[in-house]
Amino acid sequence: MDTSAGTAMYPLHRCKTIHLVRHAQGVHNVEGETDHSAYMKPEFFDAQLTPLGWSQVIMYNFALDEFMGLQVDCLREHVKRCGLAEKVELVICSPLMRIMQTAVGVFGGENYTDGVSAPPLMVENAGNSGRSAISSLGSPPFLAVETCRERLIESDEDTLWLPDVRETYESLAGRGMKFIDWLWTREEKEIVVVSHSGLLWHTLRLYSKECHPTVRHEVSKYFANCELRSLVLVDRSMLGSDTSSCNYPGKGPAELDLPSDEASKN
């Protein structure tokens, strides 16, 4: 009998669902698309979203025959329509402006109203966006995490890495792997991560290198602006220690666990 099945099973309590999102179009993307060196300009280090990044516009790439760049308002409607908005237990994001704008714009509450007890997640006109304040009412918790930010640049203010050396792609991917491992210290099972194209791409290339080519492409292809990609994270290294909340042992108390022939007499 051939036991090399093309499918696999794994305990549910050793899995998490992670929804990865790249930020919407930032002002740095506009210039960087024609001049890649523009990404190194100091004024773009913490770029905010463009009006297009906030808008409901969907761009269609006829060469690739696919939709590209779902922007914040449109992605917000999508996560509501597909039911994801009701499932998310935690939103983790990079601490940079364009990431937080995307995360709050998609997964935050409705427009903030003065006098409501819930505080705003985003103040009015954050990052010169011209947008109304967004409430935390009805939204999942948000957590800004340094380790899921973009590839680090030279900076005397950055104490986590050498100030005179830009982070290598290998180091970036390694940081991404450690970040994903850190997710297992969280109790939430349905987590959104809003981050940057570089971190997502290099990290997912490592994770998918042993997958079937079709799956590897699905997992690790380059992210469009404001793209959402949902994946199942499996704890193969026993990083987590949670027990299942759904499994049931069956039978009864040990003293009532009789042999089948004895049980049949009762």
CSV table of C-alpha atoms in Angstrom, one decimal:
chain,number,residue,atom,x,y,z
A,1,MET,CA,0.0,0.0,0.0
A,2,ASP,CA,1.4,3.4,-1.0
A,3,THR,CA,1.5,5.6,2.2
A,4,SER,CA,3.0,8.7,0.5
A,5,ALA,CA,-0.3,10.6,0.4
A,6,GLY,CA,-0.4,14.0,-1.3
A,7,THR,CA,-2.4,15.4,1.6
A,8,ALA,CA,-1.5,15.7,5.3
A,9,MET,CA,-3.2,16.0,8.7
A,10,TYR,CA,-2.1,18.0,11.7
A,11,PRO,CA,-3.7,18.7,15.1
A,12,LEU,CA,-5.8,21.9,14.9
A,13,HIS,CA,-4.5,23.3,18.2
A,14,ARG,CA,-1.0,23.3,16.6
A,15,CYS,CA,-2.1,25.6,13.8
A,16,LYS,CA,-2.8,29.3,13.5
A,17,THR,CA,-4.3,31.2,10.6
A,18,ILE,CA,-2.3,34.3,9.7
A,19,HIS,CA,-3.5,36.9,7.2
A,20,LEU,CA,-0.6,38.8,5.7
A,21,VAL,CA,-1.2,42.3,4.3
A,22,ARG,CA,1.3,44.6,2.5
A,23,HIS,CA,0.7,48.3,3.1
A,24,ALA,CA,-1.3,50.3,0.5
A,25,GLN,CA,0.5,52.6,-1.9
A,26,GLY,CA,2.8,55.1,-0.2
A,27,VAL,CA,4.3,58.3,-1.5
A,28,HIS,CA,7.6,56.5,-1.8
A,29,ASN,CA,6.1,53.8,-4.1
A,30,VAL,CA,5.1,56.4,-6.7
A,31,GLU,CA,8.7,57.7,-7.3
A,32,GLY,CA,10.3,54.3,-6.5
A,33,GLU,CA,8.5,52.6,-9.3
A,34,THR,CA,10.5,54.5,-11.8
A,35,ASP,CA,13.7,55.2,-9.8
A,36,HIS,CA,14.5,52.5,-7.2
A,37,SER,CA,17.1,54.6,-5.6
A,38,ALA,CA,14.4,57.0,-4.5
A,39,TYR,CA,13.5,54.6,-1.7
A,40,MET,CA,16.7,55.7,0.1
A,41,LYS,CA,15.6,59.3,0.3
A,42,PRO,CA,15.3,60.4,3.9
A,43,GLU,CA,11.9,62.0,3.3
A,44,PHE,CA,10.6,58.5,2.4
A,45,PHE,CA,11.8,56.6,5.4
A,46,ASP,CA,8.4,56.9,7.1
A,47,ALA,CA,6.3,57.6,4.1
A,48,GLN,CA,2.5,58.1,4.4
A,49,LEU,CA,-0.2,56.7,2.1
A,50,THR,CA,-1.1,58.4,-1.1
A,51,PRO,CA,-4.7,59.4,-1.9
A,52,LEU,CA,-4.8,56.3,-4.2
A,53,GLY,CA,-3.6,54.2,-1.3
A,54,TRP,CA,-6.7,55.3,0.7
A,55,SER,CA,-9.1,55.2,-2.2
A,56,GLN,CA,-11.5,52.5,-3.5
A,57,VAL,CA,-9.7,52.3,-6.9
A,58,ILE,CA,-8.8,48.8,-8.1
A,59,MET,CA,-6.1,48.7,-10.8
A,60,TYR,CA,-6.2,45.9,-13.4
A,61,ASN,CA,-3.0,44.7,-14.9
A,62,PHE,CA,-3.8,43.5,-18.4
A,63,ALA,CA,-0.3,42.1,-19.0
A,64,LEU,CA,-0.6,39.8,-16.0
A,65,ASP,CA,-4.4,39.3,-16.4
A,66,GLU,CA,-5.1,40.0,-12.7
A,67,PHE,CA,-6.2,42.7,-10.3
A,68,MET,CA,-3.4,44.6,-8.6
A,69,GLY,CA,-3.3,46.9,-5.6
A,70,LEU,CA,-6.5,46.6,-3.7
A,71,GLN,CA,-6.4,49.8,-1.7
A,72,VAL,CA,-7.5,50.5,1.9
A,73,ASP,CA,-11.2,51.3,1.5
A,74,CYS,CA,-11.7,48.5,-1.0
A,75,LEU,CA,-9.9,46.0,1.1
A,76,ARG,CA,-11.9,47.1,4.2
A,77,GLU,CA,-15.1,46.2,2.3
A,78,HIS,CA,-13.7,42.9,1.2
A,79,VAL,CA,-12.8,41.7,4.7
A,80,LYS,CA,-16.3,42.7,5.9
A,81,ARG,CA,-17.9,40.9,3.0
A,82,CYS,CA,-16.0,37.7,3.3
A,83,GLY,CA,-16.5,37.5,7.1
A,84,LEU,CA,-12.8,37.9,8.0
A,85,ALA,CA,-13.5,41.1,10.0
A,86,GLU,CA,-15.5,39.1,12.5
A,87,LYS,CA,-12.8,36.4,12.9
A,88,VAL,CA,-9.7,38.4,13.5
A,89,GLU,CA,-8.4,38.3,17.1
A,90,LEU,CA,-5.4,40.5,16.8
A,91,VAL,CA,-3.8,42.9,14.3
A,92,ILE,CA,0.0,43.2,14.4
A,93,CYS,CA,1.7,45.9,12.4
A,94,SER,CA,5.0,47.5,11.7
A,95,PRO,CA,5.4,50.9,13.6
A,96,LEU,CA,5.8,52.9,10.4
A,97,MET,CA,3.1,55.4,9.3
A,98,ARG,CA,2.0,53.7,6.0
A,99,ILE,CA,1.6,50.4,7.8
A,100,MET,CA,-0.4,51.8,10.7
A,101,GLN,CA,-2.6,53.8,8.3
A,102,THR,CA,-3.3,50.6,6.3
A,103,ALA,CA,-3.9,48.4,9.4
A,104,VAL,CA,-6.3,50.9,11.1
A,105,GLY,CA,-8.0,51.9,7.8
A,106,VAL,CA,-8.8,48.2,7.0
A,107,PHE,CA,-9.4,46.6,10.4
A,108,GLY,CA,-10.2,49.6,12.6
A,109,GLY,CA,-13.7,50.8,13.7
A,110,GLU,CA,-15.9,53.3,12.1
A,111,ASN,CA,-15.4,57.1,12.1
A,112,TYR,CA,-14.6,58.4,15.5
A,113,THR,CA,-17.3,60.4,17.3
A,114,ASP,CA,-16.6,62.7,20.2
A,115,GLY,CA,-18.1,61.6,23.5
A,116,VAL,CA,-18.0,57.9,22.7
A,117,SER,CA,-16.1,56.0,25.4
A,118,ALA,CA,-13.8,54.1,23.1
A,119,PRO,CA,-10.7,56.1,22.2
A,120,PRO,CA,-9.6,56.7,18.5
A,121,LEU,CA,-7.2,54.3,16.8
A,122,MET,CA,-6.1,57.1,14.4
A,123,VAL,CA,-6.5,60.8,14.9
A,124,GLU,CA,-8.0,63.1,12.3
A,125,ASN,CA,-5.6,63.9,9.3
A,126,ALA,CA,-2.9,61.5,10.5
A,127,GLY,CA,0.0,61.7,8.2
A,128,ASN,CA,-1.7,64.6,6.3
A,129,SER,CA,-4.2,62.0,5.0
A,130,GLY,CA,-7.2,64.3,5.1
A,131,ARG,CA,-9.1,61.4,6.7
A,132,SER,CA,-11.5,61.4,9.6
A,133,ALA,CA,-10.4,59.9,12.9
A,134,ILE,CA,-11.0,56.2,13.2
A,135,SER,CA,-12.5,54.7,16.3
A,136,SER,CA,-11.3,51.6,18.3
A,137,LEU,CA,-15.0,50.7,19.0
A,138,GLY,CA,-15.7,47.2,17.6
A,139,SER,CA,-12.2,46.6,16.4
A,140,PRO,CA,-9.7,43.9,17.4
A,141,PRO,CA,-6.7,44.8,19.5
A,142,PHE,CA,-3.7,46.4,17.6
A,143,LEU,CA,-0.1,45.8,18.4
A,144,ALA,CA,2.8,47.7,16.7
A,145,VAL,CA,5.9,45.4,16.6
A,146,GLU,CA,9.4,46.6,15.7
A,147,THR,CA,10.5,43.2,14.4
A,148,CYS,CA,8.1,43.2,11.4
A,149,ARG,CA,9.3,46.5,10.0
A,150,GLU,CA,10.9,46.9,6.6
A,151,ARG,CA,14.6,46.3,5.8
A,152,LEU,CA,16.6,48.6,8.1
A,153,ILE,CA,18.6,51.5,6.7
A,154,GLU,CA,21.6,53.3,8.0
A,155,SER,CA,20.7,55.3,11.1
A,156,ASP,CA,22.5,56.5,14.2
A,157,GLU,CA,19.2,56.2,16.0
A,158,ASP,CA,18.7,52.5,15.4
A,159,THR,CA,20.2,50.6,18.3
A,160,LEU,CA,19.0,47.1,17.2
A,161,TRP,CA,21.4,46.8,14.3
A,162,LEU,CA,24.9,48.2,13.5
A,163,PRO,CA,24.5,51.9,12.6
A,164,ASP,CA,27.0,51.8,9.6
A,165,VAL,CA,25.7,48.7,7.9
A,166,ARG,CA,22.3,48.2,6.1
A,167,GLU,CA,20.5,45.0,7.0
A,168,THR,CA,21.3,42.2,4.5
A,169,TYR,CA,18.5,40.2,2.8
A,170,GLU,CA,19.6,37.1,4.8
A,171,SER,CA,19.3,39.0,8.0
A,172,LEU,CA,15.9,40.4,7.0
A,173,ALA,CA,14.6,36.9,6.3
A,174,GLY,CA,16.0,35.6,9.5
A,175,ARG,CA,14.3,38.4,11.4
A,176,GLY,CA,11.1,37.5,9.7
A,177,MET,CA,11.4,33.9,10.7
A,178,LYS,CA,12.0,34.8,14.3
A,179,PHE,CA,8.9,37.1,14.1
A,180,ILE,CA,6.8,34.2,12.8
A,181,ASP,CA,8.1,32.0,15.6
A,182,TRP,CA,7.2,34.7,18.1
A,183,LEU,CA,3.6,34.5,16.9
A,184,TRP,CA,3.4,31.1,18.7
A,185,THR,CA,3.8,32.9,22.0
A,186,ARG,CA,0.5,34.6,21.4
A,187,GLU,CA,-2.7,32.9,22.4
A,188,GLU,CA,-4.7,34.2,19.4
A,189,LYS,CA,-5.4,31.7,16.6
A,190,GLU,CA,-6.5,34.2,13.9
A,191,ILE,CA,-4.0,37.0,13.5
A,192,VAL,CA,-3.5,39.7,10.9
A,193,VAL,CA,0.0,40.9,10.1
A,194,VAL,CA,0.4,44.2,8.2
A,195,SER,CA,4.0,44.7,7.0
A,196,HIS,CA,6.3,45.5,4.1
A,197,SER,CA,6.9,43.8,0.8
A,198,GLY,CA,10.6,43.1,1.5
A,199,LEU,CA,10.1,41.4,4.9
A,200,LEU,CA,7.1,39.4,3.6
A,201,TRP,CA,8.7,38.2,0.4
A,202,HIS,CA,12.1,37.2,1.8
A,203,THR,CA,10.5,35.5,4.8
A,204,LEU,CA,8.0,33.5,2.8
A,205,ARG,CA,10.6,32.4,0.3
A,206,LEU,CA,12.4,30.6,3.2
A,207,TYR,CA,9.2,29.1,4.5
A,208,SER,CA,8.1,27.8,1.1
A,209,LYS,CA,11.4,26.5,-0.3
A,210,GLU,CA,10.4,22.8,0.3
A,211,CYS,CA,6.8,23.2,-1.0
A,212,HIS,CA,5.5,22.0,-4.3
A,213,PRO,CA,6.3,24.6,-7.0
A,214,THR,CA,2.7,25.6,-7.3
A,215,VAL,CA,2.3,26.1,-3.6
A,216,ARG,CA,5.6,27.8,-3.4
A,217,HIS,CA,4.5,30.4,-5.9
A,218,GLU,CA,1.2,30.9,-4.1
A,219,VAL,CA,2.9,31.5,-0.8
A,220,SER,CA,6.0,33.5,-1.8
A,221,LYS,CA,5.0,35.5,-4.9
A,222,TYR,CA,5.7,39.3,-4.6
A,223,PHE,CA,2.9,41.2,-2.8
A,224,ALA,CA,1.0,44.0,-4.5
A,225,ASN,CA,0.1,47.1,-2.5
A,226,CYS,CA,-2.7,46.3,-0.1
A,227,GLU,CA,-2.7,42.6,-1.0
A,228,LEU,CA,-4.2,40.2,1.5
A,229,ARG,CA,-2.9,36.6,1.6
A,230,SER,CA,-4.2,34.0,4.1
A,231,LEU,CA,-2.0,31.2,5.3
A,232,VAL,CA,-2.0,28.4,7.8
A,233,LEU,CA,0.9,28.3,10.2
A,234,VAL,CA,1.8,24.8,11.5
A,235,ASP,CA,3.8,24.2,14.7
A,236,ARG,CA,6.0,21.4,13.5
A,237,SER,CA,8.7,22.1,16.0
A,238,MET,CA,6.5,22.0,19.1
A,239,LEU,CA,7.0,25.7,19.8
A,240,GLY,CA,3.5,26.0,21.3
A,241,SER,CA,2.2,24.2,24.4
A,242,ASP,CA,-1.5,24.8,24.1
A,243,THR,CA,-3.9,21.9,24.4
A,244,SER,CA,-6.9,21.5,22.2
A,245,SER,CA,-10.1,23.2,23.4
A,246,CYS,CA,-12.2,21.0,21.0
A,247,ASN,CA,-10.8,17.5,21.5
A,248,TYR,CA,-12.8,15.2,23.8
A,249,PRO,CA,-11.2,12.0,25.3
A,250,GLY,CA,-14.4,9.9,25.0
A,251,LYS,CA,-15.3,7.0,27.3
A,252,GLY,CA,-16.0,7.7,31.0
A,253,PRO,CA,-14.1,7.8,34.3
A,254,ALA,CA,-11.3,5.3,34.5
A,255,GLU,CA,-13.1,3.0,36.9
A,256,LEU,CA,-16.0,2.7,34.5
A,257,ASP,CA,-13.8,1.7,31.6
A,258,LEU,CA,-14.8,-2.0,31.5
A,259,PRO,CA,-13.8,-4.6,28.9
A,260,SER,CA,-16.3,-4.8,26.1
A,261,ASP,CA,-17.7,-8.2,27.2
A,262,GLU,CA,-18.3,-6.9,30.7
A,263,ALA,CA,-19.9,-3.7,29.5
A,264,SER,CA,-22.3,-5.7,27.3
A,265,LYS,CA,-23.7,-7.4,30.5
A,266,ASN,CA,-24.8,-4.1,31.9
